[in-house]
mmCIF file of C-alpha atoms and ligand atoms in Angstrom:
data_model
loop_
_atom_site.group_PDB
_atom_site.id
_atom_site.type_symbol
_atom_site.label_atom_id
_atom_site.label_comp_id
_atom_site.label_asym_id
_atom_site.label_seq_id
_atom_site.Cartn_x
_atom_site.Cartn_y
_atom_site.Cartn_z
ATOM 1 C CA UNK B 26 17.828 122.075 0.467
ATOM 2 C CA UNK B 27 14.224 121.947 1.683
ATOM 3 C CA UNK B 28 11.785 119.245 0.757
ATOM 4 C CA UNK B 29 8.935 121.462 1.863
ATOM 5 C CA UNK B 30 6.801 122.721 -1.537
ATOM 6 C CA UNK B 31 4.194 125.629 -1.275
ATOM 7 C CA UNK B 32 1.117 123.025 -1.995
ATOM 8 C CA UNK B 33 -0.870 127.153 -3.060
ATOM 9 C CA UNK B 34 -3.172 127.130 -0.416
ATOM 10 C CA UNK B 35 -1.751 130.144 1.303
ATOM 11 C CA UNK B 36 -1.046 132.955 -1.120
ATOM 12 C CA UNK B 37 -0.885 135.926 1.414
ATOM 13 C CA UNK B 38 0.614 136.180 5.081
ATOM 14 C CA UNK B 39 0.614 138.923 7.433
ATOM 15 C CA UNK B 40 3.325 139.655 10.119
ATOM 16 C CA UNK B 41 3.281 141.623 13.321
ATOM 17 C CA UNK B 42 5.172 142.229 16.719
ATOM 18 C CA UNK B 43 3.156 142.869 19.542
ATOM 19 C CA UNK B 44 3.262 143.338 23.419
ATOM 20 C CA UNK B 45 7.082 144.257 24.930
ATOM 21 C CA UNK B 46 9.698 143.878 22.533
ATOM 22 C CA UNK B 47 12.883 141.673 22.822
ATOM 23 C CA UNK B 48 15.734 141.266 21.215
ATOM 24 C CA UNK B 49 15.835 138.119 18.540
ATOM 25 C CA UNK B 50 12.199 139.610 17.053
ATOM 26 C CA UNK B 51 14.385 140.693 13.867
ATOM 27 C CA UNK B 52 15.270 137.914 13.301
ATOM 28 C CA UNK B 53 12.194 136.398 13.146
ATOM 29 C CA UNK B 54 10.563 138.583 11.048
ATOM 30 C CA UNK B 55 13.616 138.406 8.754
ATOM 31 C CA UNK B 56 12.876 134.484 8.925
ATOM 32 C CA UNK B 57 9.107 135.016 7.987
ATOM 33 C CA UNK B 58 9.691 136.757 5.399
ATOM 34 C CA UNK B 59 12.383 135.207 3.835
ATOM 35 C CA UNK B 60 11.165 132.000 3.943
ATOM 36 C CA UNK B 61 7.588 133.079 2.415
ATOM 37 C CA UNK B 62 9.045 134.896 -0.520
ATOM 38 C CA UNK B 63 11.060 131.369 -1.072
ATOM 39 C CA UNK B 64 7.940 129.809 -1.431
ATOM 40 C CA UNK B 65 6.166 132.670 -3.654
ATOM 41 C CA UNK B 66 4.493 134.130 -1.432
ATOM 42 C CA UNK B 67 2.588 137.831 -0.598
ATOM 43 C CA UNK B 68 3.428 139.398 2.883
ATOM 44 C CA UNK B 69 2.008 142.037 4.897
ATOM 45 C CA UNK B 70 4.035 143.841 7.173
ATOM 46 C CA UNK B 71 1.623 144.970 10.559
ATOM 47 C CA UNK B 72 2.790 148.098 11.907
ATOM 48 C CA UNK B 73 2.661 148.795 16.185
ATOM 49 C CA UNK B 74 0.831 145.153 16.834
ATOM 50 C CA UNK B 75 -2.832 144.656 16.855
ATOM 51 C CA UNK B 76 -3.178 148.604 16.716
ATOM 52 C CA UNK B 77 -1.702 148.631 13.087
ATOM 53 C CA UNK B 78 -3.718 145.970 12.336
ATOM 54 C CA UNK B 79 -7.124 147.522 13.784
ATOM 55 C CA UNK B 80 -6.335 150.984 11.474
ATOM 56 C CA UNK B 81 -4.681 149.071 8.416
ATOM 57 C CA UNK B 82 -1.388 150.037 8.994
ATOM 58 C CA UNK B 83 0.126 147.531 6.511
ATOM 59 C CA UNK B 84 2.706 147.224 4.036
ATOM 60 C CA UNK B 85 4.043 145.005 1.732
ATOM 61 C CA UNK B 86 7.371 143.341 2.300
ATOM 62 C CA UNK B 87 10.215 141.918 0.134
ATOM 63 C CA UNK B 88 13.620 139.746 0.549
ATOM 64 C CA UNK B 89 15.218 143.461 0.966
ATOM 65 C CA UNK B 90 12.752 145.058 3.138
ATOM 66 C CA UNK B 91 14.538 142.744 6.520
ATOM 67 C CA UNK B 92 18.230 143.421 5.129
ATOM 68 C CA UNK B 93 20.696 144.347 7.872
ATOM 69 C CA UNK B 94 18.036 143.610 11.014
ATOM 70 C CA UNK B 95 19.502 140.307 12.498
ATOM 71 C CA UNK B 96 21.309 141.828 14.740
ATOM 72 C CA UNK B 97 19.173 144.913 15.572
ATOM 73 C CA UNK B 98 17.326 144.796 18.937
ATOM 74 C CA UNK B 99 13.927 146.377 19.038
ATOM 75 C CA UNK B 100 11.666 145.422 16.029
ATOM 76 C CA UNK B 101 11.132 146.782 12.671
ATOM 77 C CA UNK B 102 8.113 146.657 12.790
ATOM 78 C CA UNK B 103 7.261 148.716 16.299
ATOM 79 C CA UNK B 104 4.952 147.019 18.701
ATOM 80 C CA UNK B 105 2.426 147.936 21.015
ATOM 81 C CA UNK B 106 -0.055 146.564 23.776
ATOM 82 C CA UNK B 107 -3.552 146.971 22.456
ATOM 83 C CA UNK B 108 -6.618 147.959 24.481
ATOM 84 C CA UNK B 109 -8.931 147.981 21.909
ATOM 85 C CA UNK B 110 -7.662 144.120 20.642
ATOM 86 C CA UNK B 111 -9.213 143.269 24.412
ATOM 87 C CA UNK B 112 -12.170 143.552 23.511
ATOM 88 C CA UNK B 113 -14.740 141.076 21.850
ATOM 89 C CA UNK B 114 -15.643 144.390 19.096
ATOM 90 C CA UNK B 115 -11.736 144.952 19.045
ATOM 91 C CA UNK B 116 -11.457 141.373 17.967
ATOM 92 C CA UNK B 117 -14.677 141.264 15.576
ATOM 93 C CA UNK B 118 -13.016 144.387 13.629
ATOM 94 C CA UNK B 119 -9.085 143.173 13.470
ATOM 95 C CA UNK B 120 -10.496 139.426 11.876
ATOM 96 C CA UNK B 121 -13.004 141.497 9.467
ATOM 97 C CA UNK B 122 -9.646 143.493 8.439
ATOM 98 C CA UNK B 123 -8.185 140.471 8.061
ATOM 99 C CA UNK B 124 -10.363 138.917 5.523
ATOM 100 C CA UNK B 125 -11.002 142.264 3.103
ATOM 101 C CA UNK B 126 -6.487 142.287 3.166
ATOM 102 C CA UNK B 127 -6.833 138.996 1.895
ATOM 103 C CA UNK B 128 -5.052 137.416 5.151
ATOM 104 C CA UNK B 129 -4.512 133.279 4.467
ATOM 105 C CA UNK B 130 -2.837 133.671 7.698
ATOM 106 C CA UNK B 131 -1.639 135.855 10.528
ATOM 107 C CA UNK B 132 2.028 135.369 12.341
ATOM 108 C CA UNK B 133 2.250 136.489 15.739
ATOM 109 C CA UNK B 134 5.533 137.410 17.581
ATOM 110 C CA UNK B 135 4.874 138.101 21.150
ATOM 111 C CA UNK B 136 4.026 136.665 24.651
ATOM 112 C CA UNK B 137 1.278 135.096 26.186
ATOM 113 C CA UNK B 138 -0.930 138.110 25.883
ATOM 114 C CA UNK B 139 -0.159 138.718 22.614
ATOM 115 C CA UNK B 140 -0.641 135.242 21.181
ATOM 116 C CA UNK B 141 -3.818 135.288 23.415
ATOM 117 C CA UNK B 142 -4.773 137.895 21.037
ATOM 118 C CA UNK B 143 -4.176 135.584 18.211
ATOM 119 C CA UNK B 144 -6.189 132.776 19.626
ATOM 120 C CA UNK B 145 -9.245 135.098 19.639
ATOM 121 C CA UNK B 146 -8.963 135.499 16.175
ATOM 122 C CA UNK B 147 -8.316 132.543 15.334
ATOM 123 C CA UNK B 148 -11.717 131.480 17.002
ATOM 124 C CA UNK B 149 -13.084 134.184 14.552
ATOM 125 C CA UNK B 150 -11.719 132.012 11.635
ATOM 126 C CA UNK B 151 -8.443 134.022 10.735
ATOM 127 C CA UNK B 152 -5.502 131.435 10.387
ATOM 128 C CA UNK B 153 -3.202 132.399 13.280
ATOM 129 C CA UNK B 154 0.432 131.588 13.874
ATOM 130 C CA UNK B 155 1.866 132.398 16.963
ATOM 131 C CA UNK B 156 5.904 132.658 17.538
ATOM 132 C CA UNK B 157 6.948 133.037 21.435
ATOM 133 C CA UNK B 158 8.645 136.252 21.961
ATOM 134 C CA UNK B 159 9.322 138.150 25.102
ATOM 135 C CA UNK B 160 12.168 138.459 27.664
ATOM 136 C CA UNK B 161 9.945 137.407 30.148
ATOM 137 C CA UNK B 162 10.277 133.769 29.107
ATOM 138 C CA UNK B 163 6.710 132.541 30.672
ATOM 139 C CA UNK B 164 5.221 130.398 27.899
ATOM 140 C CA UNK B 165 4.613 127.734 29.574
ATOM 141 C CA UNK B 166 4.036 125.591 26.259
ATOM 142 C CA UNK B 167 7.811 126.852 25.015
ATOM 143 C CA UNK B 168 11.167 125.883 27.100
ATOM 144 C CA UNK B 169 11.815 129.211 25.367
ATOM 145 C CA UNK B 170 11.340 132.288 24.353
ATOM 146 C CA UNK B 171 12.987 134.964 21.815
ATOM 147 C CA UNK B 172 14.698 137.570 23.850
ATOM 148 C CA UNK B 173 15.023 136.039 27.134
ATOM 149 C CA UNK B 174 19.038 134.738 26.503
ATOM 150 C CA UNK B 175 19.344 138.100 25.482
ATOM 151 C CA UNK B 176 18.013 139.931 28.604
ATOM 152 C CA UNK B 177 19.770 137.642 31.104
ATOM 153 C CA UNK B 178 23.274 138.514 29.713
ATOM 154 C CA UNK B 179 22.347 141.816 29.688
ATOM 155 C CA UNK B 180 21.251 141.758 33.012
ATOM 156 C CA UNK B 181 23.926 139.679 34.084
ATOM 157 C CA UNK B 182 26.356 141.975 33.139
ATOM 158 C CA UNK B 183 24.804 144.906 34.878
ATOM 159 C CA UNK B 184 24.158 142.787 38.397
ATOM 160 C CA UNK B 185 28.602 142.027 37.860
ATOM 161 C CA UNK B 186 29.452 145.494 37.944
ATOM 162 C CA UNK B 187 26.664 146.174 40.529
ATOM 163 C CA UNK B 188 28.841 143.733 42.791
ATOM 164 C CA UNK B 189 31.913 145.120 42.448
ATOM 165 C CA UNK B 190 31.031 148.365 44.019
ATOM 166 C CA UNK B 191 28.769 146.015 46.583
ATOM 167 C CA UNK B 192 31.902 144.574 47.285
ATOM 168 C CA UNK B 193 34.280 147.573 47.721
ATOM 169 C CA UNK B 194 31.553 149.222 50.062
ATOM 170 C CA UNK B 195 31.149 146.221 51.473
ATOM 171 C CA UNK B 196 27.376 146.680 51.014
ATOM 172 C CA UNK B 197 23.878 144.887 50.197
ATOM 173 C CA UNK B 198 22.793 145.666 47.138
ATOM 174 C CA UNK B 199 19.229 144.785 46.410
ATOM 175 C CA UNK B 200 18.954 144.558 42.418
ATOM 176 C CA UNK B 201 15.352 144.250 40.763
ATOM 177 C CA UNK B 202 15.096 142.344 37.110
ATOM 178 C CA UNK B 203 11.729 142.444 35.067
ATOM 179 C CA UNK B 204 9.581 139.922 35.221
ATOM 180 C CA UNK B 205 5.713 140.791 35.931
ATOM 181 C CA UNK B 206 4.642 137.614 36.639
ATOM 182 C CA UNK B 207 7.934 135.477 35.833
ATOM 183 C CA UNK B 208 10.631 134.564 37.892
ATOM 184 C CA UNK B 209 13.165 133.570 34.849
ATOM 185 C CA UNK B 210 15.334 136.231 34.348
ATOM 186 C CA UNK B 211 15.202 136.647 38.691
ATOM 187 C CA UNK B 212 16.356 133.309 38.802
ATOM 188 C CA UNK B 213 18.775 132.829 35.840
ATOM 189 C CA UNK B 214 20.437 136.076 37.336
ATOM 190 C CA UNK B 215 20.819 134.956 40.956
ATOM 191 C CA UNK B 216 22.005 131.442 39.575
ATOM 192 C CA UNK B 217 24.704 133.431 37.322
ATOM 193 C CA UNK B 218 25.629 136.545 39.541
ATOM 194 C CA UNK B 219 26.095 134.162 43.387
ATOM 195 C CA UNK B 220 23.264 136.011 44.532
ATOM 196 C CA UNK B 221 22.440 134.817 48.336
ATOM 197 C CA UNK B 222 19.004 135.170 47.949
ATOM 198 C CA UNK B 223 15.779 136.220 45.438
ATOM 199 C CA UNK B 224 11.877 136.750 45.432
ATOM 200 C CA UNK B 225 10.089 135.669 42.580
ATOM 201 C CA UNK B 226 6.777 136.243 42.260
ATOM 202 C CA UNK B 227 6.312 131.994 42.141
ATOM 203 C CA UNK B 228 7.878 131.404 45.512
ATOM 204 C CA UNK B 229 7.069 134.828 47.824
ATOM 205 C CA UNK B 230 9.379 134.404 50.521
ATOM 206 C CA UNK B 231 8.761 136.676 53.582
ATOM 207 C CA UNK B 232 11.514 139.867 53.838
ATOM 208 C CA UNK B 233 11.570 139.626 57.488
ATOM 209 C CA UNK B 234 13.073 135.964 56.634
ATOM 210 C CA UNK B 235 15.037 137.314 54.032
ATOM 211 C CA UNK B 236 16.599 139.986 56.223
ATOM 212 C CA UNK B 237 17.084 137.722 59.229
ATOM 213 C CA UNK B 238 19.370 135.295 56.710
ATOM 214 C CA UNK B 239 21.240 138.222 55.397
ATOM 215 C CA UNK B 240 22.150 139.214 59.335
ATOM 216 C CA UNK B 241 22.873 135.714 60.199
ATOM 217 C CA UNK B 242 25.515 135.745 56.835
ATOM 218 C CA UNK B 243 26.821 139.455 58.093
ATOM 219 C CA UNK B 244 27.939 137.618 61.464
ATOM 220 C CA UNK B 245 28.920 134.478 59.177
ATOM 221 C CA UNK B 246 31.670 136.787 58.268
ATOM 222 C CA UNK B 247 29.771 137.323 54.725
ATOM 223 C CA UNK B 248 31.188 140.987 53.544
ATOM 224 C CA UNK B 249 28.903 142.310 50.854
ATOM 225 C CA UNK B 250 25.489 141.115 49.723
ATOM 226 C CA UNK B 251 23.688 140.408 46.778
ATOM 227 C CA UNK B 252 19.671 140.360 46.163
ATOM 228 C CA UNK B 253 17.462 140.011 43.366
ATOM 229 C CA UNK B 254 13.856 140.712 43.373
ATOM 230 C CA UNK B 255 11.991 140.175 40.127
ATOM 231 C CA UNK B 256 9.859 142.840 39.432
ATOM 232 C CA UNK B 257 6.905 140.765 40.155
ATOM 233 C CA UNK B 258 7.891 140.670 43.374
ATOM 234 C CA UNK B 259 7.701 144.560 44.080
ATOM 235 C CA UNK B 260 8.678 147.179 46.356
ATOM 236 C CA UNK B 261 12.521 146.856 46.053
ATOM 237 C CA UNK B 262 13.217 150.094 46.919
ATOM 238 C CA UNK B 263 11.534 149.695 50.379
ATOM 239 C CA UNK B 264 12.532 146.398 50.592
ATOM 240 C CA UNK B 265 16.342 147.812 50.427
ATOM 241 C CA UNK B 266 15.282 150.452 53.024
ATOM 242 C CA UNK B 267 14.346 147.854 55.482
ATOM 243 C CA UNK B 268 17.684 145.280 55.369
ATOM 244 C CA UNK B 269 19.245 148.557 56.129
ATOM 245 C CA UNK B 270 17.698 149.557 59.049
ATOM 246 C CA UNK B 271 17.282 146.588 60.500
ATOM 247 C CA UNK B 272 20.470 145.000 59.891
ATOM 248 C CA UNK B 273 22.553 148.185 59.922
ATOM 249 C CA UNK B 274 24.398 146.803 57.055
ATOM 250 C CA UNK B 275 24.283 149.918 54.008
ATOM 251 C CA UNK B 276 22.270 148.825 51.848
ATOM 252 C CA UNK B 277 21.491 150.020 48.192
ATOM 253 C CA UNK B 278 18.520 149.551 45.125
ATOM 254 C CA UNK B 279 19.015 149.333 41.816
ATOM 255 C CA UNK B 280 16.101 148.706 39.123
ATOM 256 C CA UNK B 281 17.629 147.730 35.775
ATOM 257 C CA UNK B 282 14.417 148.597 33.639
ATOM 258 C CA UNK B 283 14.434 148.374 30.183
ATOM 259 C CA UNK B 284 17.734 148.156 29.179
ATOM 260 C CA UNK B 285 17.430 144.718 30.217
ATOM 261 C CA UNK B 286 14.846 144.791 26.540
ATOM 262 C CA UNK B 287 17.099 146.425 24.586
ATOM 263 C CA UNK B 288 20.247 145.739 22.734
ATOM 264 C CA UNK B 289 21.751 143.363 20.187
ATOM 265 C CA UNK B 290 20.643 139.794 20.241
ATOM 266 C CA UNK B 291 22.618 136.619 21.016
ATOM 267 C CA UNK B 292 23.726 134.255 18.771
ATOM 268 C CA UNK B 293 21.276 132.108 21.087
ATOM 269 C CA UNK B 294 18.375 134.572 19.768
ATOM 270 C CA UNK B 295 19.004 135.224 16.541
ATOM 271 C CA UNK B 296 19.014 131.076 15.579
ATOM 272 C CA UNK B 297 16.020 130.342 17.440
ATOM 273 C CA UNK B 298 14.777 132.827 16.003
ATOM 274 C CA UNK B 299 15.579 132.403 13.029
ATOM 275 C CA UNK B 300 14.717 128.423 13.064
ATOM 276 C CA UNK B 301 11.112 129.347 14.725
ATOM 277 C CA UNK B 302 10.195 132.052 11.988
ATOM 278 C CA UNK B 303 10.818 129.136 9.534
ATOM 279 C CA UNK B 304 9.378 127.171 11.385
ATOM 280 C CA UNK B 305 6.375 129.098 11.411
ATOM 281 C CA UNK B 306 6.316 129.727 7.522
ATOM 282 C CA UNK B 307 6.662 125.645 6.530
ATOM 283 C CA UNK B 308 3.550 125.245 8.678
ATOM 284 C CA UNK B 309 1.588 127.222 7.104
ATOM 285 C CA UNK B 310 3.031 125.633 3.851
ATOM 286 C CA UNK B 311 2.012 122.275 4.983
ATOM 287 C CA UNK B 312 -1.448 123.652 5.404
ATOM 288 C CA UNK B 313 -1.652 123.902 9.448
ATOM 289 C CA UNK B 314 -3.889 126.057 11.425
ATOM 290 C CA UNK B 315 -3.956 128.078 14.476
ATOM 291 C CA UNK B 316 0.085 126.890 15.464
ATOM 292 C CA UNK B 317 2.051 127.959 17.648
ATOM 293 C CA UNK B 318 5.438 127.111 17.511
ATOM 294 C CA UNK B 319 7.248 125.569 20.762
ATOM 295 C CA UNK B 320 10.524 124.755 21.639
ATOM 296 C CA UNK B 321 10.272 120.985 23.473
ATOM 297 C CA UNK B 322 13.365 118.968 24.476
ATOM 298 C CA UNK B 323 15.444 121.457 22.418
ATOM 299 C CA UNK B 324 13.251 120.857 19.270
ATOM 300 C CA UNK B 325 11.283 123.078 17.674
ATOM 301 C CA UNK B 326 7.950 122.122 16.235
ATOM 302 C CA UNK B 327 4.287 123.652 16.351
ATOM 303 C CA UNK B 328 1.398 122.949 18.150
ATOM 304 C CA UNK B 329 -2.207 123.841 18.085
ATOM 305 C CA UNK B 330 -2.239 127.542 20.062
ATOM 306 C CA UNK B 331 -5.183 127.157 22.235
ATOM 307 C CA UNK B 332 -3.459 123.864 23.990
ATOM 308 C CA UNK B 333 -0.220 125.877 23.921
ATOM 309 C CA UNK B 334 -1.933 128.622 25.884
ATOM 310 C CA UNK B 335 -3.572 126.216 27.829
ATOM 311 C CA UNK B 336 -0.277 124.199 29.277
ATOM 312 C CA UNK B 337 -0.368 124.912 33.286
ATOM 313 C CA UNK B 338 3.508 125.852 35.059
ATOM 314 C CA UNK B 339 5.679 123.880 35.595
ATOM 315 C CA UNK B 340 7.626 125.932 37.804
ATOM 316 C CA UNK B 341 9.701 123.899 41.080
ATOM 317 C CA UNK B 342 11.650 125.143 43.557
ATOM 318 C CA UNK B 343 14.804 122.988 42.148
ATOM 319 C CA UNK B 344 16.787 126.043 40.945
ATOM 320 C CA UNK B 345 15.884 127.923 43.505
ATOM 321 C CA UNK B 346 16.920 125.410 46.360
ATOM 322 C CA UNK B 347 20.289 124.927 44.850
ATOM 323 C CA UNK B 348 20.800 128.744 44.445
ATOM 324 C CA UNK B 349 20.677 128.725 48.098
ATOM 325 C CA UNK B 350 22.657 125.727 48.086
ATOM 326 C CA UNK B 351 25.507 127.405 46.292
ATOM 327 C CA UNK B 352 25.305 130.646 48.216
ATOM 328 C CA UNK B 353 26.780 129.594 51.681
HETATM 329 O O1 F6P J 29 7.659 142.178 27.693
HETATM 330 C C1 F6P J 29 8.051 141.905 29.379
HETATM 331 C C2 F6P J 29 8.190 142.976 30.295
HETATM 332 O O2 F6P J 29 9.353 143.507 30.115
HETATM 333 C C3 F6P J 29 7.794 142.638 31.831
HETATM 334 O O3 F6P J 29 9.200 141.845 32.154
HETATM 335 C C4 F6P J 29 7.545 143.946 32.259
HETATM 336 O O4 F6P J 29 7.003 143.577 33.354
HETATM 337 C C5 F6P J 29 6.451 144.376 31.258
HETATM 338 O O5 F6P J 29 6.795 143.937 30.092
HETATM 339 C C6 F6P J 29 6.716 145.995 30.834
HETATM 340 O O6 F6P J 29 5.946 146.407 30.108
HETATM 341 P P1 F6P J 29 5.544 147.544 29.568
HETATM 342 O O7 F6P J 29 6.808 147.713 28.824
HETATM 343 O O8 F6P J 29 4.463 148.116 28.614
HETATM 344 O O9 F6P J 29 6.316 149.203 30.480
#
């Protein structure tokens, strides 16, 4: 049994999900609500992220409000990308609403943009704790963001199927996976599906170089080809057409899109979502202010929200290099 005690400083929290939905968000919500109730807190659920906060769309949550959700994709709280929250006026209004509602702390479940919104509120005096949840795995302060594992496995399974048809027709398949500014899904898919090439925003490569390599590999006897493109690198359809034109190899493009954002979360997303949700409330009960829950060295902890959001990317080409060595 836990030894944490509620000192009584925090009485009411609110929880919202914001930005792109991610599988496992429901496990986080469940853990936040149930841990908070365990410690005797009031919990408000905020609908549609910051948009719901700005319009006061909140409701009381209890242990039973989160029954039967741990296995479900999406977010029961709904989500949005709020343009109003990007303005100073919107941020002040949101902070004011938190005061009016008597919210002692706001739990923000989302990606970089959503937690940055939380930081703006923190600067206006609202106690905020962020929980990284995005399929993109693009928060540099945390080794993991909820939703990534499910998304990668969904994409990998889809690519396995594309590989079967690519093999049968001796074609080149160019598959675009999600990730506007981040190549993590693409890198993982490339490695786990044995792709020949991967294009990511962090490591831009000229299309002509990749095309020359495909041509060379075909000449060496390779009968089908797989290229993974991160959404942020773009132009997937045009790229596929160009490969066909230049090499004469039949080439097809597939854009996996939103199927990567849905589906029942994997055990990893449910487990880490539960632990991170618990940790957020424990941190608030312990009197911590303006934190972000992160995974570091396989352990979960909290760090200062501003420090977390300012961390530099640790991207290195190592994974890319290994993919290339293994794909020969
Ligand atoms: O949430 C992450 C993400 O799926 C990115 O990979 C993608 O670029 C973006 O969201 C799409 O956002 P929207 O749902 O607003 O189209």
